[in-house]
C-alpha cells in the first residue's frame, strides 16, 4: 500500500469534512437569502466560522473567509499598506504566498534574517523597528519545510511597542500545535482548510481589533463587507468540520514527534543532516539533506517505492528546485539535497517506519551506483 507523507503540501480530506461538504451541496441555498434554504446555508457558514475561530483561539466575528492561505496573506498585506504603513520587514523563510505578496505591495522591504536553526533574529527586528517609521512585519508561525516554530508572541510585543502591524502565516501551525490568536498578540493571522484535512480552495484571515481590513473584492456586502461574492458554503462547511476535529486531535498530532525522531535517527546514521535541529519544530515535520543525493532523485525513488514526500514547498507547479528556506539558514550547500517528510491526521507509526526503510534502500542503491563511501 502507498504511504502518504506530504501533509504539509495538502492533507488527506477528513471523512467528517467530506460529509459536511456533501451535506452543504445537497442543501443548496444562498447564505444571503432570507428564505428557509438561505437561512440554513447561513447557519452552516456561521457554525463553521465559530469552529475555525475556536481552532486558533479567536472570536468568530474576527474570521473572514477567503479562498485560501495565499489570499488571506494578500488581504493582510494590502490592508496594512492601505492603513498607511510604508515599509515592510519580512522573514527570510516565509512562504512565497507572503514573500510575493510583499513584493507586489510596491513598498521598500527588508529581509529579516534567521539563524542556522531557522529561527528569526529578534534582536535584528528590535533594531529595525526602532530605526524607522511603523512597519508591517511578516513572521510565519511554523515553517512549511523545516517545521521550525517561531517566537511569535515575543515578536508581537516588539511590533506592538513600535506601533507596527504583525501578520502571521499560521497555515502550517494550525491543527498541528496549539495556536492562540489572542495570546500571540498578532494583528492578522492566515489559515487554510486543506492543511488540516478540509477541502482545497478555502481559508480564512483572522483580524484583531487594531487591524482594519480593506475590501478585497467589490460587489455585495458578504463577509461584513470585507470580501464580496457569494460564500463558498460547501467549502466553508468542510473547513469548519475539519477545524473541529483538528482542535480535538492535537495530542494525537504531538505523538508523531516520536515517529519523526525515529526517521531522523535512521537518516542521520546514513550521514544525512537534519535541518532545524535544536529549534522547536512541528511534531510531524522532518526536513533533512543527504549531501550528493539530489532532492528530485530522492522524491522519485521514494515514489517508486510508493512513499510520497516532497522537496520543499509545493508551490512551483511540480518543479523541484533548491530550497530557498535552507539557503536562508546559511546552508546553501545542502539546499539541492533537502527532503521534507510530513505526517498528518491519518498517519501511523508504520508509515514513518516504511519511509525510513524505503529511504535507506534508495540511499544504499545511490551509493552503490556512484561507488561513494559512506557520508561522514
Short mmCIF file of C-alpha atoms in Angstrom, two decimals:
data_model
loop_
_atom_site.label_atom_id
_atom_site.label_comp_id
_atom_site.label_asym_id
_atom_site.label_seq_id
_atom_site.Cartn_x
_atom_site.Cartn_y
_atom_site.Cartn_z
CA UNK A 1 0.00 0.00 0.00
CA UNK A 2 1.13 3.54 -0.65
CA UNK A 3 2.32 5.79 2.16
CA UNK A 4 1.39 9.48 2.04
CA UNK A 5 3.77 11.72 3.97
CA UNK A 6 3.23 15.08 2.29
CA UNK A 7 0.60 16.60 4.57
CA UNK A 8 2.37 19.96 4.60
CA UNK A 9 1.56 20.21 0.89
CA UNK A 10 -2.03 19.13 1.40
CA UNK A 11 -3.70 16.88 3.95
CA UNK A 12 -5.95 13.98 3.13
CA UNK A 13 -9.55 15.10 3.42
CA UNK A 14 -11.12 14.03 6.70
CA UNK A 15 -14.33 11.98 6.35
CA UNK A 16 -16.16 14.49 8.55
CA UNK A 17 -15.14 17.32 6.23
CA UNK A 18 -16.18 15.43 3.12
CA UNK A 19 -19.55 14.68 4.70
CA UNK A 20 -20.06 18.34 5.61
CA UNK A 21 -19.25 19.41 2.04
CA UNK A 22 -21.69 16.88 0.61
CA UNK A 23 -24.44 17.93 3.02
CA UNK A 24 -24.00 21.60 2.15
CA UNK A 25 -24.04 20.84 -1.57
CA UNK A 26 -27.26 18.90 -1.20
CA UNK A 27 -28.85 21.64 0.88
CA UNK A 28 -28.13 24.43 -1.58
CA UNK A 29 -29.28 27.92 -0.73
CA UNK A 30 -27.50 31.27 -0.75
CA UNK A 31 -26.38 32.43 2.72
CA UNK A 32 -27.60 35.93 1.88
CA UNK A 33 -31.15 34.80 1.10
CA UNK A 34 -33.84 35.27 3.75
CA UNK A 35 -35.90 32.18 2.96
CA UNK A 36 -35.53 28.82 4.70
CA UNK A 37 -32.80 27.44 2.43
CA UNK A 38 -30.84 30.68 2.72
CA UNK A 39 -31.14 30.71 6.49
CA UNK A 40 -29.94 27.11 6.64
CA UNK A 41 -26.93 27.97 4.48
CA UNK A 42 -26.19 30.99 6.69
CA UNK A 43 -26.35 28.76 9.76
CA UNK A 44 -23.76 26.44 8.20
CA UNK A 45 -21.41 29.33 7.44
CA UNK A 46 -21.69 30.83 10.92
CA UNK A 47 -21.28 27.48 12.67
CA UNK A 48 -18.13 26.90 10.63
CA UNK A 49 -16.90 30.39 11.47
CA UNK A 50 -17.20 29.56 15.16
CA UNK A 51 -15.28 26.28 14.73
CA UNK A 52 -12.49 27.92 12.73
CA UNK A 53 -12.23 30.72 15.29
CA UNK A 54 -12.05 28.19 18.13
CA UNK A 55 -9.20 26.34 16.40
CA UNK A 56 -6.97 29.42 16.71
CA UNK A 57 -8.34 30.98 19.90
CA UNK A 58 -10.16 33.83 18.17
CA UNK A 59 -13.67 35.29 18.23
CA UNK A 60 -15.99 34.35 15.34
CA UNK A 61 -16.51 37.94 14.09
CA UNK A 62 -12.76 38.26 13.57
CA UNK A 63 -12.79 35.49 10.92
CA UNK A 64 -13.12 36.41 7.24
CA UNK A 65 -13.48 33.50 4.84
CA UNK A 66 -11.36 33.69 1.67
CA UNK A 67 -10.12 31.28 -0.99
CA UNK A 68 -7.08 30.05 0.93
CA UNK A 69 -3.92 30.97 2.79
CA UNK A 70 -2.49 32.93 -0.12
CA UNK A 71 -5.49 35.24 -0.40
CA UNK A 72 -5.58 35.62 3.37
CA UNK A 73 -1.98 36.87 3.46
CA UNK A 74 -2.54 39.08 0.41
CA UNK A 75 -5.52 40.66 2.15
CA UNK A 76 -3.50 41.29 5.29
CA UNK A 77 -0.62 42.87 3.37
CA UNK A 78 -2.93 45.04 1.27
CA UNK A 79 -4.80 46.16 4.38
CA UNK A 80 -1.63 47.11 6.22
CA UNK A 81 -0.44 49.16 3.25
CA UNK A 82 -3.86 50.83 2.97
CA UNK A 83 -3.61 51.70 6.66
CA UNK A 84 -0.57 53.83 5.91
CA UNK A 85 2.37 51.61 6.76
CA UNK A 86 5.10 52.36 4.26
CA UNK A 87 7.79 49.77 4.93
CA UNK A 88 7.84 46.01 5.42
CA UNK A 89 10.07 43.59 7.33
CA UNK A 90 9.59 40.03 6.13
CA UNK A 91 11.10 36.81 7.43
CA UNK A 92 13.74 35.15 5.25
CA UNK A 93 11.99 31.78 5.42
CA UNK A 94 8.44 32.99 4.72
CA UNK A 95 6.30 31.09 2.24
CA UNK A 96 6.05 32.51 -1.29
CA UNK A 97 2.43 33.38 -0.52
CA UNK A 98 3.78 36.07 1.81
CA UNK A 99 7.04 36.97 0.10
CA UNK A 100 5.44 37.51 -3.30
CA UNK A 101 2.62 39.47 -1.70
CA UNK A 102 5.19 41.73 -0.07
CA UNK A 103 6.95 42.27 -3.39
CA UNK A 104 3.65 43.10 -5.09
CA UNK A 105 2.89 45.76 -2.46
CA UNK A 106 5.46 48.00 -4.09
CA UNK A 107 6.94 49.27 -0.82
CA UNK A 108 10.52 49.15 0.44
CA UNK A 109 11.08 45.90 2.30
CA UNK A 110 13.88 44.23 4.19
CA UNK A 111 14.50 40.53 4.63
CA UNK A 112 14.54 39.57 8.30
CA UNK A 113 17.36 37.01 8.74
CA UNK A 114 17.22 33.67 10.53
CA UNK A 115 19.97 31.73 12.26
CA UNK A 116 21.29 28.32 11.30
CA UNK A 117 18.36 26.63 13.02
CA UNK A 118 15.85 28.71 11.07
CA UNK A 119 14.82 30.96 13.98
CA UNK A 120 14.19 34.63 13.21
CA UNK A 121 16.61 37.07 14.81
CA UNK A 122 14.57 39.10 17.32
CA UNK A 123 17.48 41.40 18.03
CA UNK A 124 17.57 42.38 14.36
CA UNK A 125 13.83 43.03 14.45
CA UNK A 126 14.04 45.25 17.52
CA UNK A 127 16.84 47.26 15.95
CA UNK A 128 14.98 47.78 12.66
CA UNK A 129 11.71 48.66 14.35
CA UNK A 130 13.48 51.37 16.30
CA UNK A 131 15.21 52.89 13.28
CA UNK A 132 12.28 53.96 11.15
CA UNK A 133 8.53 54.55 10.89
CA UNK A 134 5.98 51.89 11.90
CA UNK A 135 6.28 48.77 9.74
CA UNK A 136 4.32 45.78 8.57
CA UNK A 137 6.14 42.74 9.94
CA UNK A 138 5.53 39.26 8.50
CA UNK A 139 6.50 36.20 10.51
CA UNK A 140 5.19 32.69 9.97
CA UNK A 141 4.17 30.65 12.99
CA UNK A 142 5.82 27.47 11.71
CA UNK A 143 7.82 26.81 8.58
CA UNK A 144 6.30 24.63 5.90
CA UNK A 145 9.62 22.95 5.02
CA UNK A 146 11.54 22.56 8.28
CA UNK A 147 8.67 22.76 10.75
CA UNK A 148 10.60 25.36 12.79
CA UNK A 149 8.27 27.22 15.17
CA UNK A 150 8.92 30.95 15.56
CA UNK A 151 8.70 33.10 18.70
CA UNK A 152 5.59 34.93 17.52
CA UNK A 153 4.48 36.33 20.88
CA UNK A 154 7.90 37.89 21.53
CA UNK A 155 7.94 39.40 18.05
CA UNK A 156 4.40 40.71 18.51
CA UNK A 157 5.38 42.56 21.68
CA UNK A 158 8.17 44.32 19.81
CA UNK A 159 5.94 45.20 16.86
CA UNK A 160 3.14 46.49 19.06
CA UNK A 161 5.55 48.69 21.04
CA UNK A 162 6.69 50.23 17.73
CA UNK A 163 3.09 50.81 16.53
CA UNK A 164 3.54 48.30 13.72
CA UNK A 165 1.36 45.56 12.27
CA UNK A 166 2.30 41.89 12.69
CA UNK A 167 0.94 39.43 10.14
CA UNK A 168 1.34 35.75 10.94
CA UNK A 169 1.11 32.95 8.39
CA UNK A 170 -0.23 30.13 10.58
CA UNK A 171 -1.19 27.87 7.69
CA UNK A 172 1.18 25.10 8.80
CA UNK A 173 0.80 25.60 12.54
CA UNK A 174 -2.99 25.46 12.88
CA UNK A 175 -4.23 21.99 13.68
CA UNK A 176 -0.74 20.69 14.46
CA UNK A 177 0.15 22.70 17.54
CA UNK A 178 -1.92 24.93 19.80
CA UNK A 179 -2.46 28.35 18.23
CA UNK A 180 -3.96 31.09 20.40
CA UNK A 181 -4.51 34.28 18.42
CA UNK A 182 -5.19 36.40 21.48
CA UNK A 183 -2.12 35.16 23.34
CA UNK A 184 0.15 35.59 20.32
CA UNK A 185 -0.74 39.26 20.01
CA UNK A 186 -0.68 39.31 16.22
CA UNK A 187 -2.79 41.73 14.21
CA UNK A 188 -3.70 39.31 11.42
CA UNK A 189 -3.33 35.56 11.01
CA UNK A 190 -3.80 33.38 7.92
CA UNK A 191 -5.03 29.77 7.93
CA UNK A 192 -6.08 27.28 5.27
CA UNK A 193 -8.58 24.41 5.24
CA UNK A 194 -6.66 21.90 3.14
CA UNK A 195 -3.72 21.80 5.55
CA UNK A 196 -5.93 20.39 8.32
CA UNK A 197 -7.99 17.89 6.34
CA UNK A 198 -10.58 20.25 4.88
CA UNK A 199 -11.22 20.96 1.19
CA UNK A 200 -8.88 22.91 -1.03
CA UNK A 201 -9.87 26.43 -2.10
CA UNK A 202 -10.99 27.88 1.24
CA UNK A 203 -9.14 29.66 4.01
CA UNK A 204 -9.53 32.48 6.48
CA UNK A 205 -7.93 35.66 7.69
CA UNK A 206 -8.27 36.37 11.40
CA UNK A 207 -8.02 40.08 12.28
CA UNK A 208 -7.54 41.68 15.68
CA UNK A 209 -9.05 44.94 16.90
CA UNK A 210 -6.12 47.07 15.67
CA UNK A 211 -6.39 45.76 12.10
CA UNK A 212 -8.80 47.39 9.68
CA UNK A 213 -9.20 45.16 6.63
CA UNK A 214 -9.50 46.56 3.14
CA UNK A 215 -12.28 45.46 0.82
CA UNK A 216 -10.76 42.55 -1.05
CA UNK A 217 -13.40 42.17 -3.78
CA UNK A 218 -16.00 44.71 -4.87
CA UNK A 219 -19.65 43.75 -5.11
CA UNK A 220 -22.05 42.68 -2.41
CA UNK A 221 -21.60 43.06 1.31
CA UNK A 222 -20.62 39.47 2.14
CA UNK A 223 -18.14 38.76 4.93
CA UNK A 224 -19.04 42.02 6.66
CA UNK A 225 -18.08 43.95 3.57
CA UNK A 226 -14.54 42.58 3.57
CA UNK A 227 -14.89 40.15 0.66
CA UNK A 228 -17.74 40.41 -1.81
CA UNK A 229 -19.20 37.38 -3.56
CA UNK A 230 -21.44 34.53 -2.51
CA UNK A 231 -19.72 32.48 0.16
CA UNK A 232 -18.34 29.07 -0.74
CA UNK A 233 -20.78 27.36 1.61
CA UNK A 234 -19.70 23.74 0.94
CA UNK A 235 -16.02 24.61 1.28
CA UNK A 236 -16.64 26.62 4.44
CA UNK A 237 -18.70 23.75 5.87
CA UNK A 238 -15.81 21.36 5.25
CA UNK A 239 -13.39 23.85 6.78
CA UNK A 240 -15.47 24.07 9.93
CA UNK A 241 -15.76 20.30 10.28
CA UNK A 242 -12.02 19.84 9.79
CA UNK A 243 -11.24 22.62 12.28
CA UNK A 244 -13.42 21.00 14.96
CA UNK A 245 -11.75 17.59 14.61
CA UNK A 246 -8.27 19.09 14.32
CA UNK A 247 -8.73 21.04 17.54
CA UNK A 248 -9.68 17.83 19.32
CA UNK A 249 -6.71 15.89 17.94
CA UNK A 250 -3.70 18.00 18.89
CA UNK A 251 -2.48 15.38 21.36
CA UNK A 252 -2.53 12.72 18.65
CA UNK A 253 -0.56 15.02 16.37
CA UNK A 254 2.02 15.56 19.11
CA UNK A 255 2.56 11.80 19.30
CA UNK A 256 4.13 11.86 15.84
CA UNK A 257 7.27 13.52 17.19
CA UNK A 258 8.47 10.10 18.36
CA UNK A 259 7.97 8.58 14.90
CA UNK A 260 9.58 11.62 13.29
CA UNK A 261 12.61 11.30 15.54
CA UNK A 262 12.95 7.60 14.67
CA UNK A 263 13.17 8.54 11.00
CA UNK A 264 15.63 11.31 11.82
CA UNK A 265 17.83 8.80 13.63
CA UNK A 266 17.74 6.44 10.64
CA UNK A 267 18.77 9.06 8.10
CA UNK A 268 21.46 10.60 10.31
CA UNK A 269 23.03 7.17 10.75
CA UNK A 270 23.49 7.24 6.98
CA UNK A 271 25.10 10.68 7.21
CA UNK A 272 22.15 12.93 6.40
CA UNK A 273 21.78 16.26 8.19
CA UNK A 274 18.55 17.28 9.92
CA UNK A 275 17.63 20.89 9.23
CA UNK A 276 16.13 22.93 12.04
CA UNK A 277 17.51 20.56 14.66
CA UNK A 278 17.78 22.26 18.03
CA UNK A 279 14.84 24.58 17.34
CA UNK A 280 11.23 23.96 18.37
CA UNK A 281 9.55 22.17 15.46
CA UNK A 282 6.18 20.86 14.41
CA UNK A 283 5.81 17.30 15.72
CA UNK A 284 5.03 15.79 12.33
CA UNK A 285 7.59 17.53 10.09
CA UNK A 286 11.13 16.45 9.27
CA UNK A 287 13.49 18.13 6.82
CA UNK A 288 16.88 16.58 6.13
CA UNK A 289 19.57 16.65 3.46
CA UNK A 290 21.90 13.91 2.23
CA UNK A 291 24.81 15.69 0.53
CA UNK A 292 25.30 14.45 -3.03
CA UNK A 293 21.86 12.83 -3.27
CA UNK A 294 19.70 15.24 -5.27
CA UNK A 295 16.26 16.04 -3.89
CA UNK A 296 14.44 15.07 -7.07
CA UNK A 297 16.14 11.67 -7.12
CA UNK A 298 15.05 11.04 -3.55
CA UNK A 299 11.47 12.09 -4.30
CA UNK A 300 11.31 9.90 -7.40
CA UNK A 301 12.97 6.95 -5.70
CA UNK A 302 10.56 7.06 -2.80
CA UNK A 303 7.62 7.50 -5.15
CA UNK A 304 8.62 4.32 -6.97
CA UNK A 305 8.61 2.66 -3.55
CA UNK A 306 5.06 4.03 -3.02
CA UNK A 307 6.15 6.57 -0.42
CA UNK A 308 5.07 10.13 -1.20
CA UNK A 309 7.14 13.02 0.19
CA UNK A 310 8.36 16.32 -1.26
CA UNK A 311 11.38 18.52 -1.71
CA UNK A 312 10.46 21.84 -0.14
CA UNK A 313 7.28 23.81 -0.75
CA UNK A 314 4.60 22.58 -3.15
CA UNK A 315 4.15 25.93 -4.85
CA UNK A 316 6.05 25.70 -8.12
CA UNK A 317 3.78 23.69 -10.43
CA UNK A 318 5.53 20.42 -9.70
CA UNK A 319 9.05 21.78 -10.17
CA UNK A 320 11.80 20.61 -7.85
CA UNK A 321 14.35 23.33 -7.15
CA UNK A 322 16.85 24.07 -4.38
CA UNK A 323 15.15 25.10 -1.15
CA UNK A 324 15.15 28.87 -0.57
CA UNK A 325 14.44 28.17 3.11
CA UNK A 326 17.56 26.05 3.52
CA UNK A 327 19.61 28.70 1.74
CA UNK A 328 18.31 31.35 4.14
CA UNK A 329 19.51 29.19 7.04
CA UNK A 330 23.05 29.53 5.71
CA UNK A 331 23.19 26.04 4.24
CA UNK A 332 23.09 26.71 0.51
CA UNK A 333 25.39 23.70 0.17
CA UNK A 334 22.55 21.47 1.39
CA UNK A 335 19.66 23.14 -0.47
CA UNK A 336 19.80 20.88 -3.58
CA UNK A 337 19.59 17.79 -1.38
CA UNK A 338 16.82 18.69 1.07
CA UNK A 339 13.81 16.43 1.55
CA UNK A 340 10.64 17.09 3.54
CA UNK A 341 8.57 14.40 5.24
CA UNK A 342 5.30 15.48 6.86
CA UNK A 343 2.60 13.43 8.53
CA UNK A 344 -0.98 14.23 9.38
CA UNK A 345 -4.23 13.08 10.91
CA UNK A 346 -4.25 9.65 9.20
CA UNK A 347 -0.52 8.91 9.52
CA UNK A 348 0.61 5.89 11.51
CA UNK A 349 3.87 4.75 13.05
CA UNK A 350 4.09 2.16 10.29
CA UNK A 351 4.04 4.94 7.67
CA UNK A 352 7.07 6.64 9.19
CA UNK A 353 8.83 3.29 9.58
CA UNK A 354 8.17 2.40 5.93
CA UNK A 355 9.61 5.76 4.88
CA UNK A 356 12.78 5.06 6.86
CA UNK A 357 13.08 1.63 5.28
CA UNK A 358 12.47 2.84 1.74
CA UNK A 359 14.81 5.84 2.05
CA UNK A 360 17.60 3.64 3.41
CA UNK A 361 17.15 1.31 0.43
CA UNK A 362 17.28 4.02 -2.22
CA UNK A 363 20.19 5.72 -0.47
CA UNK A 364 22.14 2.45 -0.46
CA UNK A 365 21.46 2.00 -4.19
CA UNK A 366 22.55 5.58 -4.84
CA UNK A 367 25.83 4.98 -3.02
CA UNK A 368 26.42 1.73 -4.89
CA UNK A 369 25.84 3.37 -8.27
CA UNK A 370 28.23 6.18 -7.54
CA UNK A 371 30.75 3.99 -5.72
CA UNK A 372 30.69 6.58 -2.98
CA UNK A 373 31.94 5.94 0.56
CA UNK A 374 29.51 6.41 3.41
CA UNK A 375 28.80 10.05 4.22
CA UNK A 376 30.82 11.48 7.08
#
